[in-house]
GROMACS .gro file of C-alpha atoms in nm:
model
  318
    1UNK     CA    1  -1.550   0.799   0.066
    2UNK     CA    2  -1.248   0.888   0.319
    3UNK     CA    3  -1.121   1.237   0.414
    4UNK     CA    4  -0.797   1.365   0.438
    5UNK     CA    5  -0.717   1.666   0.708
    6UNK     CA    6  -0.408   1.807   0.663
    7UNK     CA    7  -0.263   1.988   1.010
    8UNK     CA    8  -0.002   2.236   1.000
    9UNK     CA    9   0.155   2.256   1.357
   10UNK     CA   10   0.128   2.014   1.603
   11UNK     CA   11   0.089   2.174   1.939
   12UNK     CA   12  -0.154   2.108   2.193
   13UNK     CA   13  -0.443   2.234   1.943
   14UNK     CA   14  -0.294   2.077   1.653
   15UNK     CA   15  -0.246   1.725   1.814
   16UNK     CA   16  -0.646   1.793   1.930
   17UNK     CA   17  -0.762   1.836   1.572
   18UNK     CA   18  -0.530   1.497   1.460
   19UNK     CA   19  -0.733   1.288   1.731
   20UNK     CA   20  -1.063   1.408   1.647
   21UNK     CA   21  -1.018   1.352   1.277
   22UNK     CA   22  -0.873   1.008   1.357
   23UNK     CA   23  -1.127   0.940   1.557
   24UNK     CA   24  -1.365   0.987   1.287
   25UNK     CA   25  -1.208   0.774   1.051
   26UNK     CA   26  -1.039   1.052   0.829
   27UNK     CA   27  -0.695   1.024   0.648
   28UNK     CA   28  -0.450   1.292   0.875
   29UNK     CA   29  -0.126   1.392   0.707
   30UNK     CA   30   0.094   1.622   0.955
   31UNK     CA   31   0.411   1.868   0.942
   32UNK     CA   32   0.578   2.047   1.196
   33UNK     CA   33   0.950   2.114   1.149
   34UNK     CA   34   1.044   2.012   1.506
   35UNK     CA   35   1.199   1.659   1.462
   36UNK     CA   36   1.023   1.552   1.775
   37UNK     CA   37   0.676   1.649   1.672
   38UNK     CA   38   0.606   1.283   1.539
   39UNK     CA   39   0.671   1.109   1.850
   40UNK     CA   40   0.466   1.353   2.087
   41UNK     CA   41   0.169   1.363   1.849
   42UNK     CA   42   0.154   0.928   1.881
   43UNK     CA   43   0.197   1.000   2.249
   44UNK     CA   44  -0.122   1.278   2.260
   45UNK     CA   45  -0.341   1.073   2.018
   46UNK     CA   46  -0.267   0.727   2.218
   47UNK     CA   47  -0.365   0.901   2.563
   48UNK     CA   48  -0.699   1.092   2.383
   49UNK     CA   49  -0.805   0.765   2.232
   50UNK     CA   50  -0.956   0.587   2.582
   51UNK     CA   51  -1.191   0.900   2.560
   52UNK     CA   52  -1.288   0.930   2.209
   53UNK     CA   53  -1.386   0.576   2.266
   54UNK     CA   54  -1.604   0.590   2.510
   55UNK     CA   55  -1.748   0.883   2.341
   56UNK     CA   56  -1.801   0.636   2.047
   57UNK     CA   57  -1.554   0.565   1.745
   58UNK     CA   58  -1.652   0.597   1.390
   59UNK     CA   59  -1.639   0.283   1.225
   60UNK     CA   60  -1.329   0.306   0.997
   61UNK     CA   61  -1.113   0.517   1.322
   62UNK     CA   62  -0.793   0.384   1.345
   63UNK     CA   63  -0.452   0.553   1.448
   64UNK     CA   64  -0.297   0.409   1.176
   65UNK     CA   65  -0.448   0.681   0.924
   66UNK     CA   66  -0.205   0.904   1.079
   67UNK     CA   67   0.149   0.996   0.866
   68UNK     CA   68   0.381   1.304   0.895
   69UNK     CA   69   0.493   1.475   0.564
   70UNK     CA   70   0.834   1.583   0.518
   71UNK     CA   71   0.733   1.934   0.377
   72UNK     CA   72   0.420   2.143   0.385
   73UNK     CA   73   0.429   2.117   0.029
   74UNK     CA   74   0.353   1.729   0.041
   75UNK     CA   75   0.100   1.781   0.374
   76UNK     CA   76  -0.170   1.959   0.152
   77UNK     CA   77  -0.118   1.816  -0.153
   78UNK     CA   78  -0.427   1.611  -0.158
   79UNK     CA   79  -0.602   1.757   0.133
   80UNK     CA   80  -0.957   1.801   0.169
   81UNK     CA   81  -0.936   2.021   0.453
   82UNK     CA   82  -0.644   2.213   0.574
   83UNK     CA   83  -0.588   2.326   0.981
   84UNK     CA   84  -0.317   2.558   1.043
   85UNK     CA   85  -0.238   2.595   1.448
   86UNK     CA   86   0.101   2.766   1.424
   87UNK     CA   87   0.187   2.997   1.720
   88UNK     CA   88  -0.019   3.318   1.773
   89UNK     CA   89   0.194   3.542   1.605
   90UNK     CA   90   0.055   3.735   1.317
   91UNK     CA   91   0.358   3.785   1.050
   92UNK     CA   92   0.411   3.405   1.103
   93UNK     CA   93   0.062   3.318   1.053
   94UNK     CA   94   0.036   3.531   0.734
   95UNK     CA   95   0.368   3.374   0.597
   96UNK     CA   96   0.230   3.009   0.647
   97UNK     CA   97  -0.084   3.081   0.517
   98UNK     CA   98   0.072   3.197   0.236
   99UNK     CA   99   0.263   2.906   0.158
  100UNK     CA  100  -0.019   2.673   0.247
  101UNK     CA  101  -0.219   2.899  -0.048
  102UNK     CA  102   0.010   2.846  -0.291
  103UNK     CA  103   0.037   2.513  -0.232
  104UNK     CA  104  -0.310   2.375  -0.189
  105UNK     CA  105  -0.608   2.316  -0.458
  106UNK     CA  106  -0.771   2.651  -0.470
  107UNK     CA  107  -1.076   2.445  -0.393
  108UNK     CA  108  -0.978   2.359  -0.057
  109UNK     CA  109  -1.066   2.562   0.283
  110UNK     CA  110  -0.786   2.627   0.486
  111UNK     CA  111  -0.884   2.720   0.876
  112UNK     CA  112  -0.674   2.851   1.134
  113UNK     CA  113  -0.703   2.799   1.485
  114UNK     CA  114  -0.605   3.171   1.566
  115UNK     CA  115  -0.775   3.295   1.876
  116UNK     CA  116  -0.782   3.587   1.817
  117UNK     CA  117  -0.671   3.762   1.502
  118UNK     CA  118  -0.953   3.842   1.227
  119UNK     CA  119  -0.959   3.650   0.920
  120UNK     CA  120  -0.887   3.979   0.669
  121UNK     CA  121  -0.589   4.020   0.823
  122UNK     CA  122  -0.465   3.621   0.780
  123UNK     CA  123  -0.563   3.640   0.429
  124UNK     CA  124  -0.349   3.946   0.326
  125UNK     CA  125  -0.055   3.754   0.214
  126UNK     CA  126  -0.257   3.470   0.055
  127UNK     CA  127  -0.267   3.540  -0.381
  128UNK     CA  128  -0.412   3.243  -0.485
  129UNK     CA  129  -0.756   3.211  -0.356
  130UNK     CA  130  -0.750   3.423  -0.021
  131UNK     CA  131  -1.144   3.382   0.069
  132UNK     CA  132  -1.094   3.032   0.142
  133UNK     CA  133  -0.851   3.107   0.405
  134UNK     CA  134  -1.118   3.145   0.723
  135UNK     CA  135  -1.100   3.157   1.131
  136UNK     CA  136  -1.198   2.790   1.194
  137UNK     CA  137  -1.134   2.821   1.595
  138UNK     CA  138  -1.193   2.543   1.839
  139UNK     CA  139  -1.165   2.489   2.196
  140UNK     CA  140  -0.921   2.245   2.392
  141UNK     CA  141  -0.906   1.960   2.431
  142UNK     CA  142  -1.026   2.012   2.042
  143UNK     CA  143  -1.122   1.572   2.050
  144UNK     CA  144  -1.394   1.629   2.304
  145UNK     CA  145  -1.493   1.961   2.251
  146UNK     CA  146  -1.740   2.044   1.923
  147UNK     CA  147  -1.770   2.415   1.913
  148UNK     CA  148  -1.560   2.530   1.634
  149UNK     CA  149  -1.612   2.909   1.563
  150UNK     CA  150  -1.578   3.003   1.177
  151UNK     CA  151  -1.485   3.380   1.053
  152UNK     CA  152  -1.472   3.481   0.689
  153UNK     CA  153  -1.299   3.740   0.620
  154UNK     CA  154  -1.353   4.044   0.309
  155UNK     CA  155  -1.237   3.779   0.053
  156UNK     CA  156  -1.423   3.479   0.220
  157UNK     CA  157  -1.797   3.421   0.019
  158UNK     CA  158  -2.102   3.244   0.159
  159UNK     CA  159  -2.013   2.925  -0.031
  160UNK     CA  160  -1.690   2.887   0.080
  161UNK     CA  161  -1.875   2.877   0.453
  162UNK     CA  162  -2.115   2.635   0.390
  163UNK     CA  163  -1.842   2.445   0.267
  164UNK     CA  164  -1.653   2.481   0.608
  165UNK     CA  165  -1.967   2.405   0.774
  166UNK     CA  166  -1.971   2.073   0.605
  167UNK     CA  167  -1.656   1.958   0.647
  168UNK     CA  168  -1.646   2.054   1.030
  169UNK     CA  169  -1.962   1.872   1.086
  170UNK     CA  170  -1.816   1.585   0.892
  171UNK     CA  171  -1.580   1.600   1.192
  172UNK     CA  172  -1.870   1.559   1.460
  173UNK     CA  173  -1.833   1.935   1.541
  174UNK     CA  174  -2.082   2.200   1.589
  175UNK     CA  175  -2.020   2.512   1.367
  176UNK     CA  176  -2.092   2.851   1.493
  177UNK     CA  177  -2.056   3.108   1.237
  178UNK     CA  178  -1.966   3.445   1.387
  179UNK     CA  179  -2.180   3.705   1.179
  180UNK     CA  180  -1.896   3.994   1.165
  181UNK     CA  181  -1.500   3.987   1.202
  182UNK     CA  182  -1.382   4.074   1.544
  183UNK     CA  183  -1.065   3.965   1.748
  184UNK     CA  184  -1.121   3.723   2.000
  185UNK     CA  185  -1.417   3.610   1.798
  186UNK     CA  186  -1.702   3.526   2.025
  187UNK     CA  187  -1.597   3.272   2.332
  188UNK     CA  188  -1.251   3.411   2.395
  189UNK     CA  189  -1.368   3.745   2.451
  190UNK     CA  190  -1.654   3.579   2.701
  191UNK     CA  191  -1.381   3.365   2.845
  192UNK     CA  192  -1.140   3.697   2.912
  193UNK     CA  193  -1.374   3.867   3.046
  194UNK     CA  194  -1.372   3.655   3.318
  195UNK     CA  195  -0.989   3.552   3.357
  196UNK     CA  196  -0.960   3.961   3.376
  197UNK     CA  197  -1.210   3.976   3.665
  198UNK     CA  198  -1.004   3.630   3.827
  199UNK     CA  199  -0.720   3.783   3.837
  200UNK     CA  200  -0.821   4.126   3.992
  201UNK     CA  201  -0.945   3.955   4.284
  202UNK     CA  202  -0.640   3.727   4.318
  203UNK     CA  203  -0.423   4.084   4.276
  204UNK     CA  204  -0.633   4.248   4.513
  205UNK     CA  205  -0.612   3.969   4.791
  206UNK     CA  206  -0.964   3.896   4.758
  207UNK     CA  207  -0.972   3.555   4.670
  208UNK     CA  208  -0.740   3.267   4.577
  209UNK     CA  209  -0.701   3.086   4.257
  210UNK     CA  210  -0.896   2.748   4.453
  211UNK     CA  211  -1.207   2.984   4.606
  212UNK     CA  212  -1.222   3.164   4.244
  213UNK     CA  213  -1.284   2.835   4.053
  214UNK     CA  214  -1.488   2.711   4.340
  215UNK     CA  215  -1.739   2.944   4.295
  216UNK     CA  216  -1.732   2.883   3.903
  217UNK     CA  217  -1.773   2.527   3.924
  218UNK     CA  218  -1.993   2.515   4.246
  219UNK     CA  219  -2.226   2.819   4.111
  220UNK     CA  220  -2.245   3.014   3.770
  221UNK     CA  221  -2.071   2.726   3.597
  222UNK     CA  222  -2.294   2.423   3.686
  223UNK     CA  223  -2.617   2.611   3.433
  224UNK     CA  224  -2.399   2.723   3.196
  225UNK     CA  225  -2.335   2.407   3.026
  226UNK     CA  226  -2.733   2.371   2.961
  227UNK     CA  227  -2.807   2.743   2.962
  228UNK     CA  228  -2.534   2.972   2.873
  229UNK     CA  229  -2.545   3.324   2.990
  230UNK     CA  230  -2.873   3.496   2.830
  231UNK     CA  231  -3.115   3.208   2.931
  232UNK     CA  232  -2.978   3.165   3.282
  233UNK     CA  233  -3.045   3.516   3.316
  234UNK     CA  234  -3.389   3.476   3.177
  235UNK     CA  235  -3.456   3.235   3.425
  236UNK     CA  236  -3.409   3.455   3.690
  237UNK     CA  237  -3.634   3.725   3.585
  238UNK     CA  238  -3.943   3.468   3.693
  239UNK     CA  239  -4.228   3.434   3.534
  240UNK     CA  240  -4.122   3.791   3.294
  241UNK     CA  241  -3.850   3.653   3.185
  242UNK     CA  242  -3.541   3.825   3.024
  243UNK     CA  243  -3.739   4.200   3.070
  244UNK     CA  244  -3.814   4.159   3.419
  245UNK     CA  245  -3.484   4.093   3.520
  246UNK     CA  246  -3.329   4.357   3.312
  247UNK     CA  247  -3.587   4.610   3.510
  248UNK     CA  248  -3.498   4.461   3.863
  249UNK     CA  249  -3.146   4.390   3.794
  250UNK     CA  250  -3.027   4.601   3.500
  251UNK     CA  251  -2.923   4.939   3.728
  252UNK     CA  252  -2.666   4.709   3.905
  253UNK     CA  253  -2.494   4.740   3.569
  254UNK     CA  254  -2.414   5.050   3.625
  255UNK     CA  255  -2.233   4.979   3.964
  256UNK     CA  256  -1.850   5.027   3.946
  257UNK     CA  257  -1.794   4.644   4.053
  258UNK     CA  258  -1.669   4.535   3.690
  259UNK     CA  259  -1.259   4.572   3.650
  260UNK     CA  260  -1.289   4.616   3.269
  261UNK     CA  261  -0.891   4.633   3.181
  262UNK     CA  262  -0.657   4.357   3.308
  263UNK     CA  263  -0.429   4.415   3.615
  264UNK     CA  264  -0.059   4.476   3.563
  265UNK     CA  265   0.119   4.133   3.540
  266UNK     CA  266   0.362   4.184   3.843
  267UNK     CA  267   0.584   3.938   3.980
  268UNK     CA  268   0.400   3.887   4.264
  269UNK     CA  269   0.056   3.861   4.120
  270UNK     CA  270   0.219   3.567   3.900
  271UNK     CA  271   0.379   3.421   4.194
  272UNK     CA  272   0.029   3.424   4.333
  273UNK     CA  273  -0.153   3.249   4.042
  274UNK     CA  274   0.103   2.994   4.000
  275UNK     CA  275   0.123   2.886   4.348
  276UNK     CA  276  -0.246   2.854   4.387
  277UNK     CA  277  -0.250   2.671   4.058
  278UNK     CA  278  -0.012   2.413   4.207
  279UNK     CA  279  -0.135   2.399   4.538
  280UNK     CA  280  -0.497   2.287   4.305
  281UNK     CA  281  -0.280   2.015   4.122
  282UNK     CA  282  -0.158   1.859   4.487
  283UNK     CA  283   0.139   1.757   4.268
  284UNK     CA  284  -0.080   1.521   3.977
  285UNK     CA  285   0.101   1.576   3.669
  286UNK     CA  286  -0.082   1.761   3.362
  287UNK     CA  287  -0.112   1.449   3.220
  288UNK     CA  288  -0.326   1.295   3.517
  289UNK     CA  289  -0.530   1.617   3.503
  290UNK     CA  290  -0.622   1.635   3.139
  291UNK     CA  291  -0.719   1.245   3.149
  292UNK     CA  292  -0.945   1.332   3.454
  293UNK     CA  293  -1.055   1.660   3.251
  294UNK     CA  294  -1.166   1.420   2.996
  295UNK     CA  295  -1.317   1.175   3.197
  296UNK     CA  296  -1.532   1.435   3.255
  297UNK     CA  297  -1.596   1.607   2.964
  298UNK     CA  298  -1.751   1.269   2.812
  299UNK     CA  299  -1.987   1.238   3.060
  300UNK     CA  300  -2.112   1.628   3.070
  301UNK     CA  301  -2.128   1.581   2.689
  302UNK     CA  302  -2.372   1.332   2.715
  303UNK     CA  303  -2.590   1.519   2.924
  304UNK     CA  304  -2.582   1.834   2.711
  305UNK     CA  305  -2.666   1.562   2.415
  306UNK     CA  306  -2.968   1.414   2.637
  307UNK     CA  307  -3.139   1.788   2.728
  308UNK     CA  308  -2.961   1.975   2.439
  309UNK     CA  309  -2.992   1.748   2.108
  310UNK     CA  310  -3.018   2.033   1.878
  311UNK     CA  311  -3.008   2.420   1.901
  312UNK     CA  312  -3.351   2.507   1.785
  313UNK     CA  313  -3.403   2.770   1.493
  314UNK     CA  314  -2.972   2.778   1.520
  315UNK     CA  315  -2.941   2.534   1.189
  316UNK     CA  316  -2.721   2.615   0.994
  317UNK     CA  317  -2.521   2.852   1.273
  318UNK     CA  318  -2.447   2.574   1.505
   0.00000   0.00000   0.00000
């Protein structure tokens, strides 16, 4: 049985959803008011297709299963799942989600790709079936990275989250149900903490962007794909595990090493960050860096699957 995904907004994230759904054999109907949207989307998907092919395509996967609708109502008319990806402006998202809610059948889940807003805030202008409007936050590149954070709002029922989990699993994703609404959800809050520290280190002249990236790539970053934060520290405690680690290193948490607030984005800091990144890119266009990243992720995902094929004890939550 064929599934149909409606994608509203076709920027980098929206196009990532499109590529993933096509690779899984879904029909995709997209809507974006930009006249150049369809051309950009088809170029994006064609560029992603080699990596998706290496990762493994569904038997019915085809680029021909994508079409663009001429209106939002037409895009969502027969959808089994709807994904909203418009810019991160709350008023805009509320307006678009209210229009989608009014147009779509009331049993269809509407996922927002928002990286920061809470679902209860997104549901406020929806009057038909607000509970089915949830956060479904993916990670770039969406067509390769499997995590999607699912967050329900005030009006969301447990069965709606269950339905959402089933749909995203059918897209070969790993849904992580976030227990409580919180700005930034889970993963982005963790990434933002590292990002703030990195900006401070650049701003204070402690390190360049390249040196900070090297510290992640050749240090902590190598452990994170397998163990994440907590299990990594559990091993740091030796045979006694986390309890010994906290007893030994816990007092250091009180030391004023960390910078909890981001530094002011002065022109000088912006220039340092931009110049550092341009030095690292070494003149290579973004499309070339995208392909290099994708090739790496395909191989890395094979390793993750080999060593952590299923998160034991987390069935139904991830």
